[in-house]
Structure formats: structure tokens, C-alpha cells
XYZ file of C-alpha atoms in Angstrom:
697
model
C 103.271 152.776 -166.647
C 102.087 149.245 -165.922
C 102.658 149.740 -162.239
C 100.640 152.920 -162.276
C 97.758 151.160 -163.995
C 97.733 148.415 -161.334
C 97.549 150.911 -158.428
C 93.765 151.580 -158.654
C 93.143 147.841 -158.723
C 95.120 147.284 -155.516
C 93.372 150.183 -153.802
C 89.954 148.775 -154.652
C 90.941 145.385 -153.272
C 92.304 146.851 -150.024
C 89.232 149.038 -149.479
C 86.934 146.100 -150.007
C 88.624 143.918 -147.368
C 86.941 145.456 -144.299
C 83.564 145.158 -145.969
C 84.127 141.514 -146.759
C 85.382 140.753 -143.240
C 82.378 142.480 -141.656
C 80.003 140.545 -143.834
C 81.714 137.310 -142.955
C 81.527 137.958 -139.182
C 77.849 138.882 -139.210
C 75.840 136.243 -137.327
C 72.310 135.785 -136.098
C 71.021 136.366 -132.583
C 70.015 133.530 -130.292
C 67.146 134.523 -127.991
C 65.510 132.788 -125.026
C 62.065 134.284 -124.343
C 60.337 133.677 -120.989
C 56.819 134.902 -120.234
C 53.867 134.290 -117.950
C 51.031 132.415 -119.583
C 48.607 135.076 -118.320
C 50.584 137.912 -119.918
C 49.050 137.585 -123.373
C 49.655 141.259 -124.201
C 53.430 140.762 -124.053
C 53.211 137.580 -126.149
C 51.263 139.280 -128.931
C 53.454 142.385 -128.852
C 56.550 140.200 -129.246
C 55.021 138.477 -132.270
C 54.420 141.896 -133.831
C 58.046 142.847 -133.120
C 59.327 139.647 -134.785
C 57.085 140.311 -137.773
C 58.373 143.878 -137.944
C 62.007 142.695 -137.928
C 61.322 140.113 -140.611
C 59.556 142.592 -142.901
C 61.897 145.529 -142.273
C 65.224 144.795 -143.909
C 66.787 148.036 -142.672
C 67.099 146.648 -139.165
C 69.527 143.944 -140.352
C 68.447 141.644 -137.519
C 68.552 137.882 -138.034
C 67.799 135.103 -135.594
C 69.660 131.804 -135.495
C 67.323 130.445 -132.824
C 64.366 131.750 -130.858
C 63.326 129.611 -127.879
C 60.184 130.191 -125.794
C 59.403 129.131 -122.241
C 55.934 129.791 -120.837
C 55.330 129.839 -117.101
C 51.930 128.595 -115.987
C 52.779 127.359 -112.518
C 53.687 128.658 -109.113
C 56.233 125.880 -108.635
C 59.749 127.271 -108.996
C 61.263 123.820 -109.484
C 59.048 123.043 -112.481
C 59.876 126.338 -114.178
C 63.579 125.952 -113.464
C 63.589 122.478 -115.010
C 61.896 123.859 -118.135
C 64.460 126.658 -118.392
C 67.393 124.303 -117.926
C 65.964 121.879 -120.502
C 65.720 124.592 -123.179
C 69.050 126.083 -122.195
C 71.021 122.805 -122.170
C 69.531 121.762 -125.521
C 70.642 125.061 -127.051
C 74.172 124.452 -125.796
C 74.217 121.026 -127.426
C 73.387 122.630 -130.789
C 75.972 125.370 -130.144
C 73.260 128.015 -130.158
C 73.427 129.250 -126.616
C 71.273 132.322 -125.907
C 72.880 135.690 -126.583
C 69.908 137.398 -124.976
C 67.255 136.389 -122.455
C 64.035 138.348 -122.881
C 62.187 138.125 -119.564
C 58.565 139.319 -119.662
C 57.446 137.606 -116.460
C 55.550 139.997 -114.217
C 56.040 139.138 -110.558
C 55.988 136.334 -108.032
C 57.633 132.929 -108.241
C 58.102 132.919 -112.016
C 59.890 136.269 -112.037
C 62.136 135.344 -109.118
C 63.023 132.006 -110.722
C 64.071 133.627 -113.997
C 66.120 136.243 -112.116
C 67.925 133.526 -110.171
C 68.544 131.533 -113.368
C 70.033 134.431 -115.353
C 72.009 135.741 -112.388
C 73.611 132.387 -111.653
C 74.564 131.645 -115.279
C 75.472 135.286 -116.087
C 73.208 135.485 -119.136
C 72.582 138.965 -120.653
C 68.948 139.727 -119.851
C 66.403 142.431 -120.545
C 63.520 142.110 -118.092
C 60.123 143.817 -117.968
C 59.210 142.597 -114.495
C 57.374 144.658 -111.905
C 59.149 146.216 -108.950
C 61.691 148.719 -107.757
C 65.034 148.288 -105.982
C 63.997 146.214 -102.985
C 61.415 144.188 -104.928
C 63.971 142.512 -107.225
C 65.483 140.381 -104.498
C 67.549 138.133 -106.780
C 69.008 141.182 -108.532
C 69.297 143.333 -105.454
C 73.029 142.981 -104.787
C 74.594 143.189 -108.234
C 78.125 144.244 -109.044
C 78.847 146.994 -111.553
C 79.656 144.423 -114.253
C 76.428 142.523 -113.579
C 74.359 145.714 -113.783
C 75.621 146.217 -117.324
C 74.026 143.046 -118.709
C 71.162 142.409 -116.229
C 68.722 145.184 -117.154
C 65.180 145.709 -115.857
C 62.664 148.196 -117.269
C 59.380 148.675 -115.392
C 56.200 148.314 -117.500
C 53.576 151.105 -117.527
C 51.223 149.152 -115.247
C 53.949 149.258 -112.609
C 54.431 153.023 -112.849
C 50.833 154.224 -113.255
C 49.884 153.555 -109.574
C 52.567 156.056 -108.564
C 50.131 158.802 -109.577
C 48.247 158.049 -106.352
C 51.285 159.117 -104.344
C 51.523 162.364 -106.313
C 47.823 163.124 -105.787
C 47.990 162.398 -102.059
C 51.006 164.644 -101.610
C 49.593 167.432 -103.772
C 46.243 167.642 -101.961
C 47.372 166.550 -98.509
C 44.929 163.640 -98.368
C 44.804 161.965 -94.958
C 43.001 158.712 -95.895
C 42.727 156.645 -99.048
C 41.005 153.470 -100.185
C 42.778 151.910 -103.193
C 40.975 149.261 -105.271
C 42.482 147.454 -108.272
C 41.693 144.630 -110.693
C 43.924 142.059 -112.420
C 45.167 144.534 -115.045
C 47.440 145.956 -112.327
C 49.911 144.089 -110.133
C 49.948 145.599 -106.649
C 51.612 142.867 -104.595
C 54.792 144.882 -104.159
C 52.977 148.218 -103.753
C 51.521 147.509 -100.324
C 54.692 148.592 -98.557
C 56.111 151.144 -100.980
C 53.281 153.083 -102.630
C 52.607 155.491 -99.748
C 55.756 154.846 -97.762
C 56.739 157.758 -95.480
C 53.477 159.528 -96.337
C 51.171 160.362 -93.368
C 48.097 158.892 -95.029
C 45.974 156.128 -93.570
C 45.270 153.843 -96.502
C 44.037 150.404 -97.477
C 44.871 148.536 -100.709
C 42.532 145.741 -101.805
C 41.516 143.905 -104.958
C 38.109 144.666 -106.426
C 35.575 142.021 -105.486
C 32.821 140.627 -107.669
C 30.085 143.081 -108.761
C 27.480 141.532 -106.465
C 29.664 142.121 -103.383
C 31.056 145.512 -104.357
C 28.550 147.451 -102.266
C 29.509 145.535 -99.138
C 33.183 146.126 -99.870
C 32.636 149.880 -100.202
C 30.627 149.907 -96.978
C 33.502 148.214 -95.167
C 35.855 150.903 -96.401
C 33.427 153.595 -95.319
C 33.208 152.033 -91.862
C 36.961 152.573 -91.636
C 36.340 156.306 -92.115
C 37.737 156.334 -95.663
C 36.274 159.011 -97.936
C 38.916 159.237 -100.705
C 38.687 156.357 -103.194
C 41.190 155.435 -105.911
C 40.148 152.776 -108.438
C 42.677 151.232 -110.845
C 41.466 148.903 -113.563
C 39.785 148.447 -116.877
C 36.934 150.715 -117.948
C 34.304 148.105 -117.113
C 35.828 147.664 -113.639
C 35.645 151.403 -113.074
C 32.000 151.382 -114.138
C 31.099 148.573 -111.728
C 32.749 150.284 -108.770
C 31.187 153.677 -109.523
C 27.751 152.098 -109.931
C 28.103 150.444 -106.528
C 29.172 153.779 -105.034
C 26.101 155.437 -106.531
C 23.885 152.752 -104.988
C 25.500 153.411 -101.591
C 25.165 157.190 -102.080
C 28.904 157.712 -101.795
C 28.983 160.715 -104.106
C 28.861 164.254 -102.830
C 30.881 166.849 -101.023
C 32.112 164.405 -98.403
C 33.658 161.967 -100.893
C 36.331 162.102 -103.593
C 36.696 159.614 -106.467
C 39.733 159.028 -108.691
C 39.464 156.595 -111.633
C 42.734 155.380 -113.205
C 43.070 153.074 -116.209
C 45.518 151.897 -118.885
C 42.874 151.753 -121.580
C 41.755 154.444 -123.958
C 38.112 155.435 -124.018
C 35.547 157.415 -122.067
C 34.487 156.874 -118.492
C 30.898 155.695 -118.071
C 28.739 155.018 -115.041
C 25.113 155.234 -113.937
C 25.626 157.882 -111.259
C 22.885 160.433 -110.762
C 25.165 163.345 -109.958
C 28.896 162.773 -109.688
C 32.185 164.467 -110.482
C 35.160 162.152 -110.950
C 38.826 162.783 -111.680
C 39.722 160.430 -114.525
C 43.292 159.590 -115.558
C 44.160 157.697 -118.732
C 47.364 157.451 -120.814
C 47.925 159.228 -124.094
C 50.779 158.759 -126.607
C 53.323 161.441 -127.386
C 52.291 163.631 -130.324
C 55.498 162.677 -132.169
C 54.696 158.960 -131.889
C 51.061 158.997 -132.997
C 51.866 158.482 -136.680
C 54.177 155.534 -136.016
C 51.662 153.973 -133.638
C 48.924 154.239 -136.236
C 51.187 152.617 -138.837
C 51.986 149.717 -136.516
C 48.298 149.301 -135.820
C 47.315 149.143 -139.500
C 50.355 147.489 -141.123
C 51.483 145.100 -138.385
C 48.230 144.563 -136.417
C 49.450 146.014 -133.120
C 45.884 146.216 -131.864
C 45.999 144.384 -128.556
C 44.746 146.367 -125.556
C 45.864 148.123 -123.442
C 47.556 150.112 -126.149
C 50.241 151.544 -123.885
C 51.245 148.068 -122.666
C 51.449 146.516 -126.137
C 53.492 149.477 -127.415
C 55.852 149.160 -124.437
C 56.539 145.456 -124.993
C 56.966 146.070 -128.727
C 59.463 148.893 -128.225
C 61.419 147.074 -125.512
C 61.738 143.898 -127.614
C 62.828 145.804 -130.705
C 65.331 147.930 -128.788
C 66.829 144.845 -127.122
C 67.303 143.106 -130.491
C 68.823 146.215 -132.055
C 71.150 146.787 -129.086
C 72.625 143.281 -129.395
C 72.852 143.670 -133.193
C 74.736 146.955 -132.933
C 77.174 145.539 -130.371
C 77.843 142.566 -132.655
C 78.474 144.877 -135.579
C 80.986 146.826 -133.484
C 82.700 143.612 -132.293
C 81.634 144.449 -128.735
C 79.693 141.209 -128.338
C 82.089 138.256 -128.351
C 80.707 134.771 -128.252
C 79.648 133.826 -124.771
C 81.204 131.029 -122.787
C 78.350 129.067 -121.267
C 78.032 126.862 -118.213
C 75.297 124.248 -118.277
C 72.891 123.766 -115.407
C 74.553 120.483 -114.456
C 78.045 122.018 -114.452
C 77.051 125.039 -112.389
C 78.557 125.227 -108.906
C 77.534 127.849 -106.423
C 81.062 127.950 -104.991
C 82.434 128.932 -108.418
C 80.093 131.636 -109.783
C 80.164 132.549 -113.448
C 81.912 135.873 -114.081
C 81.185 137.853 -117.235
C 82.744 141.188 -118.150
C 82.665 143.510 -121.121
C 78.953 143.194 -122.018
C 77.508 146.687 -121.572
C 73.981 145.948 -122.730
C 72.568 148.817 -120.671
C 74.592 151.425 -122.546
C 73.680 149.864 -125.891
C 69.968 150.131 -125.031
C 70.401 153.863 -124.441
C 72.158 154.349 -127.766
C 69.462 152.732 -129.922
C 68.044 155.417 -132.219
C 64.815 153.639 -133.149
C 61.865 156.057 -132.807
C 59.336 155.105 -130.096
C 55.868 153.883 -130.951
C 54.185 155.393 -127.886
C 56.727 157.217 -125.687
C 60.463 157.116 -125.153
C 61.964 154.553 -122.779
C 64.330 155.939 -120.171
C 67.097 153.490 -119.160
C 68.820 154.439 -115.915
C 71.943 153.042 -114.283
C 69.930 151.200 -111.624
C 67.204 148.628 -111.936
C 63.791 149.751 -110.789
C 64.271 153.287 -112.107
C 63.925 152.633 -115.850
C 60.494 153.056 -117.445
C 58.517 154.423 -120.366
C 58.104 158.186 -120.047
C 54.467 158.281 -121.111
C 51.949 160.898 -120.017
C 48.515 160.540 -118.477
C 45.745 163.032 -119.040
C 43.770 164.280 -116.057
C 40.104 164.903 -116.825
C 37.269 166.166 -114.656
C 34.304 164.053 -115.710
C 30.806 165.181 -114.747
C 28.080 162.529 -114.827
C 24.388 163.451 -114.688
C 21.651 160.820 -114.736
C 23.989 158.141 -116.054
C 25.408 160.262 -118.893
C 28.843 161.891 -119.125
C 27.964 165.545 -119.492
C 31.501 166.898 -119.774
C 35.120 165.790 -119.635
C 37.352 168.800 -119.063
C 41.129 168.388 -119.281
C 42.582 169.747 -116.042
C 46.204 168.680 -116.318
C 48.609 165.810 -116.903
C 51.022 163.540 -115.131
C 54.197 161.976 -116.503
C 55.040 158.433 -115.490
C 57.816 158.318 -112.936
C 58.744 157.989 -109.293
C 57.644 161.078 -107.331
C 56.674 162.829 -110.554
C 54.559 165.940 -109.811
C 51.095 166.654 -111.144
C 50.846 169.379 -113.771
C 47.554 171.180 -113.081
C 46.230 173.960 -115.287
C 43.973 175.582 -112.704
C 44.276 174.385 -109.124
C 41.140 176.238 -108.032
C 38.955 174.365 -110.511
C 39.654 170.969 -108.949
C 40.426 171.961 -105.373
C 36.800 171.357 -104.374
C 36.774 167.818 -105.767
C 38.592 166.303 -102.815
C 36.668 165.220 -99.740
C 35.775 168.207 -97.594
C 37.178 168.434 -94.090
C 34.576 169.483 -91.526
C 35.741 171.741 -88.700
C 33.677 172.929 -85.756
C 34.555 176.508 -84.859
C 33.098 177.967 -81.677
C 33.356 181.680 -80.966
C 32.935 182.768 -77.358
C 30.592 185.764 -77.288
C 30.023 186.002 -73.525
C 32.292 184.309 -71.012
C 30.418 181.763 -68.931
C 32.828 181.976 -66.022
C 33.646 184.949 -63.825
C 37.363 185.284 -63.155
C 38.577 186.818 -59.969
C 41.253 189.192 -61.184
C 42.193 190.702 -57.848
C 42.856 189.355 -54.392
C 41.433 190.694 -51.139
C 44.372 191.820 -49.055
C 45.255 194.549 -46.584
C 46.527 196.915 -49.257
C 43.015 197.627 -50.536
C 41.140 200.677 -49.404
C 37.579 200.577 -48.185
C 36.311 201.840 -51.530
C 38.216 199.135 -53.398
C 36.934 196.503 -50.994
C 33.367 197.635 -51.682
C 33.901 197.155 -55.416
C 34.751 193.466 -54.996
C 32.071 191.010 -56.075
C 30.341 188.793 -53.567
C 30.887 185.145 -54.506
C 28.128 182.589 -54.142
C 30.789 179.877 -53.927
C 34.367 179.901 -52.620
C 36.964 180.793 -55.227
C 40.582 180.019 -54.461
C 43.110 182.673 -55.348
C 46.234 180.519 -55.039
C 47.074 180.641 -58.708
C 46.160 184.310 -58.901
C 48.669 185.099 -56.183
C 51.283 182.924 -57.857
C 50.792 184.696 -61.141
C 51.009 188.101 -59.471
C 54.198 187.058 -57.676
C 55.693 185.879 -60.967
C 54.917 189.204 -62.590
C 56.420 191.124 -59.679
C 59.587 189.024 -59.626
C 59.974 189.203 -63.417
C 60.302 185.923 -65.226
C 63.749 184.558 -66.127
C 64.756 184.237 -69.751
C 65.676 180.565 -69.590
C 66.304 177.693 -67.202
C 69.935 178.592 -66.574
C 68.974 182.117 -65.566
C 66.304 180.758 -63.215
C 68.761 178.385 -61.518
C 71.257 181.195 -61.132
C 68.665 183.392 -59.417
C 67.658 180.547 -57.085
C 71.259 179.914 -56.028
C 71.881 183.598 -55.450
C 68.949 183.818 -53.007
C 69.819 184.927 -49.478
C 67.435 182.553 -47.707
C 64.418 180.399 -48.352
C 62.083 183.054 -46.972
C 63.652 185.981 -48.786
C 64.735 184.852 -52.225
C 63.651 183.499 -55.582
C 61.712 180.269 -56.212
C 61.478 178.875 -59.710
C 58.170 177.444 -60.934
C 58.671 175.264 -64.003
C 58.406 171.860 -65.599
C 58.468 169.063 -63.034
C 60.917 166.970 -65.032
C 63.493 169.751 -65.196
C 63.096 170.608 -61.533
C 63.358 166.980 -60.403
C 66.509 166.515 -62.469
C 68.092 169.670 -61.039
C 67.260 168.663 -57.474
C 68.731 165.176 -57.950
C 71.944 166.348 -59.595
C 72.582 169.317 -57.270
C 72.486 169.106 -53.495
C 72.027 172.865 -53.127
C 68.633 172.739 -54.860
C 65.462 171.098 -53.624
C 61.963 170.568 -54.941
C 59.315 172.134 -52.737
C 55.865 170.616 -52.487
C 54.190 168.222 -54.869
C 53.541 168.431 -58.582
C 50.393 170.239 -59.677
C 48.571 170.950 -62.924
C 49.917 167.854 -64.616
C 49.824 167.793 -68.407
C 50.945 164.645 -70.254
C 53.533 164.700 -72.990
C 52.030 163.997 -76.432
C 53.097 163.562 -80.044
C 51.107 165.667 -82.496
C 50.285 164.194 -85.916
C 47.962 165.174 -88.700
C 44.293 164.412 -88.176
C 43.524 160.958 -89.526
C 47.211 160.111 -89.893
C 48.164 156.406 -89.633
C 51.109 157.424 -87.487
C 48.718 157.878 -84.564
C 47.885 154.158 -84.380
C 51.515 153.236 -84.976
C 52.676 155.439 -82.105
C 49.946 154.062 -79.828
C 50.872 150.462 -80.626
C 54.562 151.157 -80.127
C 53.971 152.817 -76.746
C 51.692 149.966 -75.613
C 54.326 147.423 -76.591
C 56.953 149.314 -74.614
C 54.624 149.399 -71.607
C 53.732 145.707 -71.819
C 57.379 144.710 -72.145
C 58.244 146.988 -69.190
C 60.865 148.738 -71.255
C 59.638 152.176 -70.224
C 60.052 151.228 -66.567
C 63.566 149.981 -67.265
C 64.414 153.211 -69.046
C 62.967 155.220 -66.175
C 65.015 153.241 -63.668
C 68.107 153.599 -65.828
C 67.868 157.376 -66.154
C 66.339 158.288 -62.792
C 67.625 155.647 -60.361
C 70.837 154.234 -61.833
C 72.085 157.399 -63.483
C 75.654 158.142 -62.348
C 74.896 161.868 -62.506
C 72.463 161.622 -59.594
C 74.029 162.646 -56.283
C 73.228 161.250 -52.852
C 72.414 164.220 -50.671
C 71.575 164.379 -46.964
C 67.858 164.390 -46.530
C 66.486 167.357 -44.655
C 63.912 166.866 -41.934
C 60.433 167.891 -42.832
C 57.643 168.312 -40.317
C 55.114 167.224 -42.877
C 56.740 163.816 -43.222
C 54.980 162.557 -40.020
C 56.103 159.680 -37.784
C 57.969 156.954 -39.592
C 59.783 153.787 -38.595
C 63.007 155.785 -38.330
C 61.485 157.939 -35.576
C 60.103 155.172 -33.308
C 62.516 152.394 -34.181
C 64.224 152.602 -30.743
C 61.005 151.689 -28.936
C 60.782 148.402 -30.772
C 64.431 147.686 -30.047
C 63.906 148.142 -26.268
C 60.818 145.897 -26.326
C 62.612 143.076 -28.111
C 65.658 143.363 -25.818
C 63.391 143.146 -22.730
C 61.623 140.082 -24.099
C 64.990 138.455 -24.702
C 66.223 139.160 -21.158
C 62.988 137.756 -19.682
C 63.413 134.545 -21.652
C 67.012 134.199 -20.448
C 65.958 134.761 -16.808
C 63.174 132.179 -17.068
C 65.543 129.595 -18.449
C 68.074 130.270 -15.677
C 65.503 129.949 -12.892
C 64.115 126.743 -14.322
C 67.569 125.260 -14.528
C 68.487 126.404 -10.983
C 65.462 125.074 -9.153
C 65.328 121.843 -11.088
C 68.940 120.702 -10.963
C 70.968 122.790 -8.468
C 68.819 122.716 -5.211
C 69.290 119.488 -3.014
C 66.154 117.794 -1.528
C 65.486 118.146 2.271
C 64.023 115.473 4.583
C 61.426 116.708 7.072
C 60.629 114.689 10.246
C 56.912 114.802 10.710
C 56.605 112.649 13.881
C 58.886 112.182 16.834
C 58.152 108.534 17.751
C 58.566 105.366 15.883
C 55.718 103.918 13.971
C 55.315 100.198 13.904
C 55.196 98.558 10.501
C 55.513 102.025 8.909
C 56.568 102.093 5.292
C 59.937 103.513 4.367
C 60.393 106.328 1.939
C 63.381 105.850 -0.299
C 65.776 108.370 -1.761
C 63.884 108.572 -4.972
C 60.693 109.559 -3.233
C 59.057 106.100 -3.326
C 57.836 104.030 -0.394
C 60.219 101.407 0.879
C 60.787 99.280 3.978
C 60.866 100.275 7.655
C 63.434 102.743 8.862
C 63.561 102.891 12.738
C 59.766 103.150 12.967
C 59.761 106.838 11.969
C 57.668 108.468 9.232
C 59.431 110.925 6.909
C 58.550 112.852 3.739
C 61.138 113.833 1.219
C 60.472 117.177 -0.522
C 61.898 120.578 -1.497
C 61.284 123.614 0.629
C 60.498 125.803 -2.330
C 57.595 123.708 -3.471
C 54.107 124.860 -2.600
C 52.673 123.355 0.593
C 50.397 120.458 -0.078
C 47.766 119.264 2.345
C 47.313 115.516 2.653
C 43.951 113.916 3.295
C 43.926 111.770 6.463
C 42.128 108.864 4.844
C 44.597 108.845 1.948
C 47.513 108.909 4.378
C 46.007 106.015 6.325
C 45.701 103.939 3.205
C 49.332 104.664 2.319
C 50.507 103.630 5.798
C 48.257 100.628 5.910
C 46.784 101.826 9.216
C 43.123 102.131 10.033
C 43.059 105.649 11.409
C 39.833 107.540 11.812
C 39.881 111.134 10.960
C 37.101 113.540 11.539
C 36.936 116.984 10.189
C 35.878 118.311 13.596
C 39.387 119.303 14.572
C 40.848 115.878 15.530
C 44.273 115.141 14.177
C 46.351 112.090 13.580
C 48.623 111.165 16.429
C 52.104 112.477 15.837
C 51.005 114.906 13.091
C 51.224 118.586 13.714
C 48.306 120.176 11.885
C 48.444 119.431 8.157
C 50.936 117.415 6.165
C 53.303 119.596 4.198
C 56.188 119.037 1.905
């Protein structure tokens, strides 16, 4: 009996053991919070979340340490030193961060925090701006890293996506997008209207005094659809400037988008504007009102403060639930000084992403959707689409026309498309209907087959009208057109002769290719009626300028010429065929080349003959001595072998010369001087003694 009485006592002790062990293993959460100094909405929303956790015992959340790092610089090194200082100090006190709450928005601060958490493998929940390609430091993450490095896009990052939905829904060809500092658009320049044929420009709103000039610059770029993202006062300033420039009317379309709650106001005389603003889910209105009154969640924009509050609370509760289920073992940390890039920190078994999905805390504004990839998680809030009519500076009506749910490529939900279809900028088309033809077309040709009556019915032309194309068209109709190119080529090859057969009239490119790849086909005549190839795009599409620039670059770099040479000159498919003679070719160098060859050969032979004769008469012929006088001459000079004058030689006078040289007449006085004799010579017929007529060589 005693043993039976002790049994309930033992059972109570055994049943109480798990409860005691769970209570003993419960520990607080260590959090490292990083935020931009300019993001005051996130800072205040976090304070409300901490106050909510402290005052709500049902959450069971306790904090062992809560460290804050504020980024107020664009220097990555300074921010990294601040992070490492806080982090290393927490390791010294054995309170390393279980969770990093990253509320930095974009730029250097966001990239620095991403690099820090990625390198040290710290579980992180981030509310930074950007999609897949924008988170460069978290772009190439493994499956294990994706489980504890989680990014959720804030509402201000998703709201601009409504512009893409509007442009696609209404087929808008141009857009001017203006924004203020309540939206971050740095990463939207390349992705907002990517792969959308809309010419657009994204720019920050300038100061009120220069807004009119900014709108005029956009109008000079032929932009008539304007999207304005910002606070309500920013929207008012832009719309007032548009009213001053008279940019309201049928030719313009205005879309005002904001995160704030309230009514749209402007001083326009007569304007209709499509106004989009967020609204909470009906199921979350009561909780939002309670947070506003009991916990002072009053910071604006309301949707942004509610998002940061919900994300902070869900992150704390996710870590708490994983600790309670023993799914969150104590982390092994590596300090900044001990970190080596060659030995990266590996962490497995921390599925923070799944725990965030499983949190059952009701939302305060709208539910947060956590996807498997970063850049695709966001708050699923809705925006109300209103058609606001302004008359003489007063909002006359604000009709609800539809809604749009935050998301990537989320469609617009319109109640009545016809009611807002006329709010977009009107496209002006010029349509001309021909009532009476201005030209007179000659539909028949004067030939021998016409009778005299038919000839009399022909009109008399005041100017000559060629009927070449008329005859070609008639011949095409008589011959019956082929179905395709292959059928045409077959009919050409089956022709009996060139005079009695089939000739194909078609695209010059096809015909040139066929004639160059087949020796049995030839292109007759020259090209006519040239029409350039063109790429058709939507009117006003930005692809037009992109195509033009690309083609100009290819022309300037001579790439088109290289491609043409590659496909038309160096193509192995092209065959070398014997060229047929054509009478229309005229006289070319090939026809008269022999004449030039004969001329050059004759010139060469003449030069050879001249050289031979010069050599022969100069070096091969011996000199001959001619006796000019029979008797001896006293004291006569002697002519040597070299042709000079020497001593006496038997008193005889001789001249050395060549018979082929031209006869030279010697003057008697000159000869007397040479001989040293004083002979008198008269030009009356007297001659020197012993000289027969004139002296000759």
C-alpha cells in the first residue's frame, strides 16, 4: 500500500522535470541594431516595438543586451570600425549578437552592414531597399546563408512599382517620374521600367522656385505623362507649378503617389489627377488604432512605421520561438581581428527565414510575405486609386476607381476602365481620306493588239508617262506568280532559253545570293525601286534611339562592313563562275591590254638598239688617217695618235678622224694659226695650196 501511495508523487516529479529544464534553459536575446541616422521613422518604430515587448508579458521576450550603431557617414571604413567596436566588446562580455537588425536603407551604409554580417555569418533581418541584383554583397548566397540572411523590402521600395503597372496597363509611351526624399530611387533607374518600351526620365524634385523650369525641361523632351512620388506637400508644389505652366488638359496626364494618409490639395483651376495612397487592411485597423493610442505609434508615414514595428516584433518572436524549441544553439563567434578571408565562417542549422514565416503575431497594417529569395519579400499592403477633380483650387470630388496591391508586376484592379481611360494623355493622329485621286494612272498600254476604237478611247497625255512598270505588272499577271522563292527558282531553271522562259522579279538580296551560289543563275540589270530595311517600334518608344545609336556605333567601328565582307565576299558558299561577256560593259583594260604590251615592248627594243649602236660606234670602229696634201710641208706640226698636235712627220699634213663622223669645214685663218703659217685666204674662191676644197674629217 505504501508503494501505491508513493506512485502519484513520483509521477508529479517526473512530469515536472521538462518544465523545470525548459525554464532553466530560457535565456535572453542579444541584438545588434544598425540604422541610418536619417531614418528616424525606423528608430521610433523600434522603440515602440521594444516598449510593446516590455509591457506585453505574453510575448515572453527578454533581452540580455541591445546594442545600437547609427550610420551618419558615407565612409565605409568609419562605419565598419564602429560595428567591429560594438561587436568585439559584446564578445568580451560573452553577449555576442544572436540577431542583427539592419534598418539601413541603401548606399554605402547598407553595403557595409551586408558585408559585415555576410563575412561573420551573423543571423540578420534587413529592411534595406533593393531587389536581387541591388543587394550586391548578398547576391551570391548559398542555401544555408539564405536561411539566416533575410531581407524584406520596405513599402517605400515597393510603392514605385505601381508606375510599371500603370504604364503596362495603359500602354504609355513616355513618362516623367519625379520623387522627393521620402522615396529612395537610386536603384530604380535601371529596373523600374526595364524591358518596357517607354521613354522615361527619373529625377528628384527640385526646389519650389525652380519647379516650373524643371517641368518645362521635361515638356521640351516631349513628355506628357507625369508621375510624382512624395509627401503631400511635395505633390502640392509640383501640381501648382504644373498649373502655372498650363500643363493640365487633354494632352497631359498626372499621377500623384504618396505614402502618407490625407487628401490631395493643389491650386489648379481645372484638373483631374489620379491619386494613389496606402490604406491598411480592414482586419488590422483595430490593432493599428490600439498601437497608436496605447503605445504612441504615431510617426508618419503610417505604413512605414507599422512595417518597421511588425518586422522588428516578428524578428524577436522568431528567435524566441527557435530558442524555445532548442533550434537556436549558442553561436560560435569570430572577432573582426581573427577573421580571415581565406577561412570563411560557416554556419548551418539556423533557419531564421522559416521561423519568420511561422510567427502568428497579427499584423498592425498588412501581412508581411517572406519568400525564399531576397528582394521578393515585402508587406502586402494595398493602395487606393482615386480620381481627384480640382476646380479653382478646391478638391471637388475624390472617386475611388480601383486599388493596387504592393508587389512586383502586380496588376491594377480597376472598377470601371472606361471612367479613367480618358485621363491619360491623348494621342493625336492625322487621318487623311482621299476623295479624288490627284494623279491619273495609265491602266493600259498602247500596243498593236488594240483596235482603232480602243485607240481612240486612250487619253492624250500632256507629259510623257512611262509604262515600264505597267508592262511588268501585266507580264507578272500573265505568267502567274510563284508561291514561294523555291518555286520561282525551279521555274527559272526549267526555262528553255533566256528569250523564251521565266524571269523572277524579287528582293535584290535573295537574287544576289542565288546568283552567287549558283552558276546557272544570273542577275539581269541593276536594282530598282530600292526600299531600306527598317525596324518598327512603337511611336515614342526609347528603343528607337537605342537602335539608332547601336547602328551608328556599328557603322563607325566598320563592323557592318566587316560583316558584309564576311558574308558576301569571304563566304565559302559563294562559287566562282565564268563571267559572261556583256556588250553593255564597254571597253575595259582587259580588252585593250595587248596594245599597251606592244607599245612597251617596242620602247624596250628601241632602247636596246640605241645602246648597241652607241657602243659599236664608240668602241668597236678603228680611226682612219686621211692624207690631205701630197707634198711635204716645212715646219708642219705633227698630229699624234691621240688626235693632238705633235712634231714634224716627213713634212706632210694629216688629220686623224672617223669616216662616220659628220664632215666639218675648217676655216682657213684658223688652220693657218694652227700650222703657224701666214696664209691668206679669201672667200672669192682661192684655196690653200695643197688643200682640195674644204677640210673634212
